[in-house]
Amino acid sequence: MMTNMKRRTFVIGAASFSGVTLFSPTLAQPATKPSTNSVLLVVDVQNCFLPGGTLAVPDGNEIIPVINALGKKFENVIFTQDWHTENHASFASSHPGKNPFETIELSYGTQVLWPDHCIQGSDDARLAEGLNIPHAQLIIRKGYHSEIDSYSTFVAADGETKTGLTGYLKERGLNEVYVCGLATDFCVSWSAIDARRAGLGVSVIEDACRAIDLNGSLKAAWQAMKQEGVQRISSSEIT
Ligand code: VGL
Ligand code: ZN
C-alpha cells in the first residue's frame, strides 16, 4: 500500500541522513501539521448513519472521539449534513416495487436506493450529539433537491448542481482539505474526489471514517480516490 511504502522510505531516509539510528515513534511516519489554509471536512456524522439510525454505518460511532481530537488540531472545520426531502428520489420507498440497496436508472445515471434517511428537520438528520467541535465554522447541507442525490459535498449526482462549497473554500483561501466521516465509500470518497477536481489538496483520514461496503464499494472507492490523487492517511499522522 502507498502509505506503508512511503513510511518505509521516510524511516530509511531519516536514518541515513542523521547518521544515527533513530527509533523515535514520531519519526516512524510522516507528520502533517494543518496550516491556516487547511480545513477538516467532517462528512455526514449524523444520527441516521450511527447505530440506531435509519442507515446505520457499521461502527460509525467509533469515529466520533477520533474526529473530536482531530478538531482540536484544525483552525478551520466544516460539517456536512445529508438533508433529504420526504419522498427523495434516492429512497427505495419512492419507487414502487424497489427495495433498499437495489439500483435504479435515473436521469443522471445509476442510483443506489436507500432506506428513508436524513429527512430534513428530523432527529435522525441531526449531527451526532457526541461531536464536540464548537469552533466549527460552517454546516453545509446536500441532497435537498428531491430529484437528485448528492453524495458529494461539492456537486450533486447530476454533475451540475453545486452546493457552493468550492466558492466558499476559494474565497477563504482554504486549499488543503482533510476529509473524515461517513461513509468512506459514498459521501467521503465522492467529496474527496470532487475536492481534487476543484484543484484542492486532499487527504482522507482513514481511521476517522467508516464504510457501508456494498458489493465491493469500499475497495473501488479507495482505487478511485488514489487515481484522483487523494492521499490516504491516518489520524496519527496529524500533529
Ligand atoms: C450517504 C448513502 C446515502 C453517505 C448518504 O453519507 O455516505 N450514503 N446518503
Ligand atoms: Zn443520503
PDB file of C-alpha atoms and ligand atoms in Angstrom:
ATOM      1  CA  MET A   1       0.000   0.000   0.000  1.00  0.00           C
ATOM      2  CA  MET A   2       1.158   3.521  -0.750  1.00  0.00           C
ATOM      3  CA  THR A   3       1.157   4.730   2.827  1.00  0.00           C
ATOM      4  CA  ASN A   4       3.294   1.834   4.007  1.00  0.00           C
ATOM      5  CA  MET A   5       5.751   2.305   1.189  1.00  0.00           C
ATOM      6  CA  LYS A   6       6.059   5.993   1.934  1.00  0.00           C
ATOM      7  CA  ARG A   7       6.509   5.321   5.597  1.00  0.00           C
ATOM      8  CA  ARG A   8       9.318   2.880   4.994  1.00  0.00           C
ATOM      9  CA  THR A   9      11.127   5.270   2.668  1.00  0.00           C
ATOM     10  CA  PHE A  10      10.858   8.011   5.224  1.00  0.00           C
ATOM     11  CA  VAL A  11      12.338   5.904   8.031  1.00  0.00           C
ATOM     12  CA  ILE A  12      15.264   4.745   5.918  1.00  0.00           C
ATOM     13  CA  GLY A  13      15.864   8.303   4.696  1.00  0.00           C
ATOM     14  CA  ALA A  14      15.828   9.727   8.191  1.00  0.00           C
ATOM     15  CA  ALA A  15      18.278   7.131   9.491  1.00  0.00           C
ATOM     16  CA  SER A  16      20.846   7.623   6.722  1.00  0.00           C
ATOM     17  CA  PHE A  17      20.648  11.408   6.798  1.00  0.00           C
ATOM     18  CA  SER A  18      21.087  11.736  10.509  1.00  0.00           C
ATOM     19  CA  GLY A  19      23.814   9.119  10.710  1.00  0.00           C
ATOM     20  CA  VAL A  20      22.290   7.830  13.913  1.00  0.00           C
ATOM     21  CA  THR A  21      19.772   5.116  14.364  1.00  0.00           C
ATOM     22  CA  LEU A  22      16.578   6.712  15.488  1.00  0.00           C
ATOM     23  CA  PHE A  23      13.682   4.627  16.639  1.00  0.00           C
ATOM     24  CA  SER A  24      11.579   7.510  17.791  1.00  0.00           C
ATOM     25  CA  PRO A  25       7.966   6.630  17.047  1.00  0.00           C
ATOM     26  CA  THR A  26       7.422  10.224  15.957  1.00  0.00           C
ATOM     27  CA  LEU A  27       9.832   9.678  13.067  1.00  0.00           C
ATOM     28  CA  ALA A  28       8.286   6.392  12.043  1.00  0.00           C
ATOM     29  CA  GLN A  29       5.614   8.096   9.983  1.00  0.00           C
ATOM     30  CA  PRO A  30       5.239  11.300   8.040  1.00  0.00           C
ATOM     31  CA  ALA A  31       3.733  14.081  10.101  1.00  0.00           C
ATOM     32  CA  THR A  32       1.391  16.746   8.833  1.00  0.00           C
ATOM     33  CA  LYS A  33       0.624  19.952  10.644  1.00  0.00           C
ATOM     34  CA  PRO A  34      -2.581  21.624   9.488  1.00  0.00           C
ATOM     35  CA  SER A  35      -1.991  25.230   8.442  1.00  0.00           C
ATOM     36  CA  THR A  36      -4.286  28.237   8.271  1.00  0.00           C
ATOM     37  CA  ASN A  37      -5.104  27.076   4.706  1.00  0.00           C
ATOM     38  CA  SER A  38      -6.201  23.638   5.892  1.00  0.00           C
ATOM     39  CA  VAL A  39      -9.747  22.591   6.636  1.00  0.00           C
ATOM     40  CA  LEU A  40     -11.176  19.496   8.308  1.00  0.00           C
ATOM     41  CA  LEU A  41     -14.299  18.418   6.408  1.00  0.00           C
ATOM     42  CA  VAL A  42     -16.462  16.258   8.680  1.00  0.00           C
ATOM     43  CA  VAL A  43     -18.851  14.429   6.373  1.00  0.00           C
ATOM     44  CA  ASP A  44     -22.327  13.339   7.484  1.00  0.00           C
ATOM     45  CA  VAL A  45     -21.661  12.398  11.108  1.00  0.00           C
ATOM     46  CA  GLN A  46     -25.402  12.342  11.728  1.00  0.00           C
ATOM     47  CA  ASN A  47     -27.712  10.156  13.783  1.00  0.00           C
ATOM     48  CA  CYS A  48     -29.007   8.437  10.616  1.00  0.00           C
ATOM     49  CA  PHE A  49     -25.569   6.932   9.947  1.00  0.00           C
ATOM     50  CA  LEU A  50     -24.885   5.853  13.535  1.00  0.00           C
ATOM     51  CA  PRO A  51     -26.072   2.674  15.265  1.00  0.00           C
ATOM     52  CA  GLY A  52     -29.828   3.066  15.798  1.00  0.00           C
ATOM     53  CA  GLY A  53     -30.149   5.377  12.782  1.00  0.00           C
ATOM     54  CA  THR A  54     -32.078   4.726   9.588  1.00  0.00           C
ATOM     55  CA  LEU A  55     -28.962   3.950   7.500  1.00  0.00           C
ATOM     56  CA  ALA A  56     -26.502   2.880  10.182  1.00  0.00           C
ATOM     57  CA  VAL A  57     -22.891   2.500   9.070  1.00  0.00           C
ATOM     58  CA  PRO A  58     -21.226  -0.365  10.998  1.00  0.00           C
ATOM     59  CA  ASP A  59     -19.210   1.049  13.923  1.00  0.00           C
ATOM     60  CA  GLY A  60     -19.920   4.590  12.737  1.00  0.00           C
ATOM     61  CA  ASN A  61     -19.950   5.781  16.356  1.00  0.00           C
ATOM     62  CA  GLU A  62     -16.298   4.768  16.816  1.00  0.00           C
ATOM     63  CA  ILE A  63     -15.042   7.705  14.777  1.00  0.00           C
ATOM     64  CA  ILE A  64     -16.570  10.410  16.972  1.00  0.00           C
ATOM     65  CA  PRO A  65     -13.729  10.588  19.555  1.00  0.00           C
ATOM     66  CA  VAL A  66     -11.180  10.446  16.732  1.00  0.00           C
ATOM     67  CA  ILE A  67     -12.882  13.361  14.966  1.00  0.00           C
ATOM     68  CA  ASN A  68     -13.206  15.389  18.190  1.00  0.00           C
ATOM     69  CA  ALA A  69      -9.451  15.006  18.754  1.00  0.00           C
ATOM     70  CA  LEU A  70      -8.736  15.993  15.134  1.00  0.00           C
ATOM     71  CA  GLY A  71     -10.978  19.033  15.503  1.00  0.00           C
ATOM     72  CA  LYS A  72      -8.620  20.466  18.128  1.00  0.00           C
ATOM     73  CA  LYS A  73      -5.786  20.431  15.582  1.00  0.00           C
ATOM     74  CA  PHE A  74      -7.610  22.407  12.907  1.00  0.00           C
ATOM     75  CA  GLU A  75      -8.393  26.096  12.967  1.00  0.00           C
ATOM     76  CA  ASN A  76     -10.961  25.523  10.206  1.00  0.00           C
ATOM     77  CA  VAL A  77     -13.649  22.862  10.473  1.00  0.00           C
ATOM     78  CA  ILE A  78     -16.727  22.320   8.291  1.00  0.00           C
ATOM     79  CA  PHE A  79     -19.539  19.844   8.904  1.00  0.00           C
ATOM     80  CA  THR A  80     -21.719  18.415   6.166  1.00  0.00           C
ATOM     81  CA  GLN A  81     -25.255  17.161   6.570  1.00  0.00           C
ATOM     82  CA  ASP A  82     -27.188  14.808   4.300  1.00  0.00           C
ATOM     83  CA  TRP A  83     -30.520  16.629   4.161  1.00  0.00           C
ATOM     84  CA  HIS A  84     -33.223  14.880   2.149  1.00  0.00           C
ATOM     85  CA  THR A  85     -36.802  15.734   1.365  1.00  0.00           C
ATOM     86  CA  GLU A  86     -39.507  13.217   2.129  1.00  0.00           C
ATOM     87  CA  ASN A  87     -40.056  11.032  -0.947  1.00  0.00           C
ATOM     88  CA  HIS A  88     -36.493  11.705  -2.083  1.00  0.00           C
ATOM     89  CA  ALA A  89     -35.506  10.051  -5.382  1.00  0.00           C
ATOM     90  CA  SER A  90     -32.724   8.128  -3.590  1.00  0.00           C
ATOM     91  CA  PHE A  91     -35.218   6.363  -1.315  1.00  0.00           C
ATOM     92  CA  ALA A  92     -36.404   2.881  -2.319  1.00  0.00           C
ATOM     93  CA  SER A  93     -39.806   3.826  -0.891  1.00  0.00           C
ATOM     94  CA  SER A  94     -40.170   6.405  -3.683  1.00  0.00           C
ATOM     95  CA  HIS A  95     -40.034   3.662  -6.346  1.00  0.00           C
ATOM     96  CA  PRO A  96     -42.845   1.110  -6.074  1.00  0.00           C
ATOM     97  CA  GLY A  97     -41.554  -2.463  -6.164  1.00  0.00           C
ATOM     98  CA  LYS A  98     -37.981  -1.477  -5.313  1.00  0.00           C
ATOM     99  CA  ASN A  99     -36.093  -2.463  -2.171  1.00  0.00           C
ATOM    100  CA  PRO A 100     -33.279  -0.697  -0.326  1.00  0.00           C
ATOM    101  CA  PHE A 101     -29.798  -1.423  -1.716  1.00  0.00           C
ATOM    102  CA  GLU A 102     -31.124  -2.208  -5.197  1.00  0.00           C
ATOM    103  CA  THR A 103     -30.276   0.203  -8.007  1.00  0.00           C
ATOM    104  CA  ILE A 104     -32.354   2.147 -10.473  1.00  0.00           C
ATOM    105  CA  GLU A 105     -31.612   4.264 -13.549  1.00  0.00           C
ATOM    106  CA  LEU A 106     -32.428   7.917 -13.009  1.00  0.00           C
ATOM    107  CA  SER A 107     -31.928  10.774 -15.492  1.00  0.00           C
ATOM    108  CA  TYR A 108     -28.332  11.274 -14.283  1.00  0.00           C
ATOM    109  CA  GLY A 109     -27.329   7.616 -14.156  1.00  0.00           C
ATOM    110  CA  THR A 110     -27.416   4.624 -11.816  1.00  0.00           C
ATOM    111  CA  GLN A 111     -28.679   5.380  -8.332  1.00  0.00           C
ATOM    112  CA  VAL A 112     -28.392   3.057  -5.330  1.00  0.00           C
ATOM    113  CA  LEU A 113     -31.699   3.044  -3.490  1.00  0.00           C
ATOM    114  CA  TRP A 114     -31.510   3.610   0.249  1.00  0.00           C
ATOM    115  CA  PRO A 115     -33.854   3.280   3.177  1.00  0.00           C
ATOM    116  CA  ASP A 116     -35.547   6.604   4.000  1.00  0.00           C
ATOM    117  CA  HIS A 117     -32.850   8.549   5.872  1.00  0.00           C
ATOM    118  CA  CYS A 118     -31.753  12.001   6.999  1.00  0.00           C
ATOM    119  CA  ILE A 119     -35.078  13.696   6.389  1.00  0.00           C
ATOM    120  CA  GLN A 120     -34.890  17.470   6.812  1.00  0.00           C
ATOM    121  CA  GLY A 121     -35.633  18.566  10.379  1.00  0.00           C
ATOM    122  CA  SER A 122     -35.823  15.053  11.846  1.00  0.00           C
ATOM    123  CA  ASP A 123     -33.813  13.888  14.874  1.00  0.00           C
ATOM    124  CA  ASP A 124     -32.349  11.251  12.554  1.00  0.00           C
ATOM    125  CA  ALA A 125     -30.804  14.011  10.426  1.00  0.00           C
ATOM    126  CA  ARG A 126     -29.201  15.893  13.333  1.00  0.00           C
ATOM    127  CA  LEU A 127     -25.446  15.982  13.719  1.00  0.00           C
ATOM    128  CA  ALA A 128     -24.270  13.388  16.258  1.00  0.00           C
ATOM    129  CA  GLU A 129     -24.654  14.649  19.816  1.00  0.00           C
ATOM    130  CA  GLY A 130     -21.180  13.367  20.671  1.00  0.00           C
ATOM    131  CA  LEU A 131     -19.454  15.738  18.256  1.00  0.00           C
ATOM    132  CA  ASN A 132     -17.623  18.371  20.223  1.00  0.00           C
ATOM    133  CA  ILE A 133     -16.024  20.912  17.899  1.00  0.00           C
ATOM    134  CA  PRO A 134     -17.564  24.215  18.956  1.00  0.00           C
ATOM    135  CA  HIS A 135     -15.266  26.269  16.715  1.00  0.00           C
ATOM    136  CA  ALA A 136     -16.599  24.608  13.521  1.00  0.00           C
ATOM    137  CA  GLN A 137     -17.426  27.399  11.095  1.00  0.00           C
ATOM    138  CA  LEU A 138     -19.916  26.056   8.575  1.00  0.00           C
ATOM    139  CA  ILE A 139     -22.540  23.360   8.183  1.00  0.00           C
ATOM    140  CA  ILE A 140     -23.160  22.621   4.535  1.00  0.00           C
ATOM    141  CA  ARG A 141     -26.236  20.632   3.557  1.00  0.00           C
ATOM    142  CA  LYS A 142     -26.689  18.491   0.478  1.00  0.00           C
ATOM    143  CA  GLY A 143     -29.230  16.130  -1.065  1.00  0.00           C
ATOM    144  CA  TYR A 144     -32.069  18.637  -0.577  1.00  0.00           C
ATOM    145  CA  HIS A 145     -33.203  18.592  -4.230  1.00  0.00           C
ATOM    146  CA  SER A 146     -35.894  15.904  -4.231  1.00  0.00           C
ATOM    147  CA  GLU A 147     -34.973  14.540  -7.693  1.00  0.00           C
ATOM    148  CA  ILE A 148     -31.158  14.468  -7.358  1.00  0.00           C
ATOM    149  CA  ASP A 149     -28.981  12.687  -4.811  1.00  0.00           C
ATOM    150  CA  SER A 150     -25.697  14.209  -3.679  1.00  0.00           C
ATOM    151  CA  TYR A 151     -23.056  12.030  -2.070  1.00  0.00           C
ATOM    152  CA  SER A 152     -20.583  14.784  -2.830  1.00  0.00           C
ATOM    153  CA  THR A 153     -20.453  17.898  -0.712  1.00  0.00           C
ATOM    154  CA  PHE A 154     -19.452  19.850  -3.821  1.00  0.00           C
ATOM    155  CA  VAL A 155     -21.642  18.749  -6.756  1.00  0.00           C
ATOM    156  CA  ALA A 156     -24.866  16.713  -6.836  1.00  0.00           C
ATOM    157  CA  ALA A 157     -25.157  13.443  -8.747  1.00  0.00           C
ATOM    158  CA  ASP A 158     -26.221  15.193 -11.978  1.00  0.00           C
ATOM    159  CA  GLY A 159     -22.686  16.577 -12.137  1.00  0.00           C
ATOM    160  CA  GLU A 160     -24.027  20.122 -12.440  1.00  0.00           C
ATOM    161  CA  THR A 161     -25.940  21.216  -9.371  1.00  0.00           C
ATOM    162  CA  LYS A 162     -23.477  22.874  -6.978  1.00  0.00           C
ATOM    163  CA  THR A 163     -23.601  23.222  -3.206  1.00  0.00           C
ATOM    164  CA  GLY A 164     -21.438  26.363  -3.185  1.00  0.00           C
ATOM    165  CA  LEU A 165     -18.632  24.780  -1.165  1.00  0.00           C
ATOM    166  CA  THR A 166     -15.991  25.305  -3.867  1.00  0.00           C
ATOM    167  CA  GLY A 167     -16.690  29.033  -3.852  1.00  0.00           C
ATOM    168  CA  TYR A 168     -16.631  29.179  -0.054  1.00  0.00           C
ATOM    169  CA  LEU A 169     -13.278  27.425   0.163  1.00  0.00           C
ATOM    170  CA  LYS A 170     -11.765  29.538  -2.634  1.00  0.00           C
ATOM    171  CA  GLU A 171     -12.975  32.783  -1.113  1.00  0.00           C
ATOM    172  CA  ARG A 172     -11.426  31.824   2.233  1.00  0.00           C
ATOM    173  CA  GLY A 173      -8.190  30.525   0.702  1.00  0.00           C
ATOM    174  CA  LEU A 174      -8.712  27.033   2.115  1.00  0.00           C
ATOM    175  CA  ASN A 175      -6.854  24.785  -0.317  1.00  0.00           C
ATOM    176  CA  GLU A 176      -5.904  21.716   1.751  1.00  0.00           C
ATOM    177  CA  VAL A 177      -8.897  19.552   2.627  1.00  0.00           C
ATOM    178  CA  TYR A 178      -8.739  16.743   5.188  1.00  0.00           C
ATOM    179  CA  VAL A 179     -11.825  14.564   4.875  1.00  0.00           C
ATOM    180  CA  CYS A 180     -13.302  12.294   7.563  1.00  0.00           C
ATOM    181  CA  GLY A 181     -16.748  10.946   8.458  1.00  0.00           C
ATOM    182  CA  LEU A 182     -19.367   8.664   6.910  1.00  0.00           C
ATOM    183  CA  ALA A 183     -19.386   6.777   4.754  1.00  0.00           C
ATOM    184  CA  THR A 184     -15.898   6.193   3.306  1.00  0.00           C
ATOM    185  CA  ASP A 185     -17.224   4.624   0.108  1.00  0.00           C
ATOM    186  CA  PHE A 186     -20.027   7.096  -0.592  1.00  0.00           C
ATOM    187  CA  CYS A 187     -20.126  10.647   0.712  1.00  0.00           C
ATOM    188  CA  VAL A 188     -16.490  10.737   1.901  1.00  0.00           C
ATOM    189  CA  SER A 189     -14.982   9.426  -1.338  1.00  0.00           C
ATOM    190  CA  TRP A 190     -17.229  11.427  -3.673  1.00  0.00           C
ATOM    191  CA  SER A 191     -16.452  14.583  -1.692  1.00  0.00           C
ATOM    192  CA  ALA A 192     -12.713  13.845  -1.695  1.00  0.00           C
ATOM    193  CA  ILE A 193     -12.687  13.273  -5.469  1.00  0.00           C
ATOM    194  CA  ASP A 194     -14.663  16.438  -6.188  1.00  0.00           C
ATOM    195  CA  ALA A 195     -12.334  18.415  -3.930  1.00  0.00           C
ATOM    196  CA  ARG A 196      -9.421  17.194  -6.084  1.00  0.00           C
ATOM    197  CA  ARG A 197     -11.329  18.155  -9.223  1.00  0.00           C
ATOM    198  CA  ALA A 198     -11.749  21.629  -7.724  1.00  0.00           C
ATOM    199  CA  GLY A 199      -7.952  21.817  -7.638  1.00  0.00           C
ATOM    200  CA  LEU A 200      -7.510  21.297  -3.897  1.00  0.00           C
ATOM    201  CA  GLY A 201      -5.029  19.162  -1.973  1.00  0.00           C
ATOM    202  CA  VAL A 202      -6.975  16.298  -0.411  1.00  0.00           C
ATOM    203  CA  SER A 203      -6.269  13.714   2.279  1.00  0.00           C
ATOM    204  CA  VAL A 204      -8.748  11.179   3.612  1.00  0.00           C
ATOM    205  CA  ILE A 205      -8.153  10.217   7.235  1.00  0.00           C
ATOM    206  CA  GLU A 206      -8.931   6.524   7.097  1.00  0.00           C
ATOM    207  CA  ASP A 207      -9.380   5.750  10.788  1.00  0.00           C
ATOM    208  CA  ALA A 208     -11.730   8.731  11.122  1.00  0.00           C
ATOM    209  CA  CYS A 209     -14.096   7.156   8.564  1.00  0.00           C
ATOM    210  CA  ARG A 210     -16.277   4.050   8.399  1.00  0.00           C
ATOM    211  CA  ALA A 211     -17.733   2.387   5.311  1.00  0.00           C
ATOM    212  CA  ILE A 212     -21.014   0.876   4.147  1.00  0.00           C
ATOM    213  CA  ASP A 213     -19.160  -1.527   1.781  1.00  0.00           C
ATOM    214  CA  LEU A 214     -21.880  -2.548  -0.637  1.00  0.00           C
ATOM    215  CA  ASN A 215     -20.769  -5.040  -3.349  1.00  0.00           C
ATOM    216  CA  GLY A 216     -17.102  -4.105  -3.138  1.00  0.00           C
ATOM    217  CA  SER A 217     -17.767  -0.365  -2.973  1.00  0.00           C
ATOM    218  CA  LEU A 218     -15.054   0.277  -0.368  1.00  0.00           C
ATOM    219  CA  LYS A 219     -12.220  -1.186  -2.431  1.00  0.00           C
ATOM    220  CA  ALA A 220     -13.492   0.590  -5.552  1.00  0.00           C
ATOM    221  CA  ALA A 221     -13.680   3.884  -3.673  1.00  0.00           C
ATOM    222  CA  TRP A 222     -10.052   3.687  -2.498  1.00  0.00           C
ATOM    223  CA  GLN A 223      -8.953   2.841  -6.037  1.00  0.00           C
ATOM    224  CA  ALA A 224     -10.857   5.777  -7.484  1.00  0.00           C
ATOM    225  CA  MET A 225      -9.514   8.141  -4.820  1.00  0.00           C
ATOM    226  CA  LYS A 226      -5.943   7.020  -5.430  1.00  0.00           C
ATOM    227  CA  GLN A 227      -6.353   7.581  -9.154  1.00  0.00           C
ATOM    228  CA  GLU A 228      -7.515  11.144  -8.499  1.00  0.00           C
ATOM    229  CA  GLY A 229      -4.533  11.906  -6.296  1.00  0.00           C
ATOM    230  CA  VAL A 230      -6.257  11.714  -2.915  1.00  0.00           C
ATOM    231  CA  GLN A 231      -3.807  10.947  -0.081  1.00  0.00           C
ATOM    232  CA  ARG A 232      -4.777   8.120   2.279  1.00  0.00           C
ATOM    233  CA  ILE A 233      -3.578   8.965   5.778  1.00  0.00           C
ATOM    234  CA  SER A 234      -4.100   8.057   9.426  1.00  0.00           C
ATOM    235  CA  SER A 235      -5.118  10.458  12.193  1.00  0.00           C
ATOM    236  CA  SER A 236      -1.821   9.682  13.946  1.00  0.00           C
ATOM    237  CA  GLU A 237      -0.001  11.486  11.109  1.00  0.00           C
ATOM    238  CA  ILE A 238      -1.633  14.788  12.018  1.00  0.00           C
ATOM    239  CA  THR A 239       0.158  16.779  14.691  1.00  0.00           C
TER     240      THR A 239
HETATM  241  C1  VGL B   1     -24.582   8.515   2.327  1.00  0.00           C
HETATM  242  C2  VGL B   1     -25.788   6.894   1.276  1.00  0.00           C
HETATM  243  C3  VGL B   1     -26.859   7.747   1.156  1.00  0.00           C
HETATM  244  C4  VGL B   1     -23.305   8.911   2.977  1.00  0.00           C
HETATM  245  C5  VGL B   1     -25.637   9.385   2.205  1.00  0.00           C
HETATM  246  O1  VGL B   1     -23.297   9.856   3.795  1.00  0.00           O
HETATM  247  O2  VGL B   1     -22.268   8.255   2.694  1.00  0.00           O
HETATM  248  N1  VGL B   1     -24.654   7.285   1.846  1.00  0.00           N
HETATM  249  N2  VGL B   1     -26.771   9.001   1.614  1.00  0.00           N
HETATM  250 ZN    ZN B   2     -28.439  10.262   1.590  1.00  0.00          ZN
END
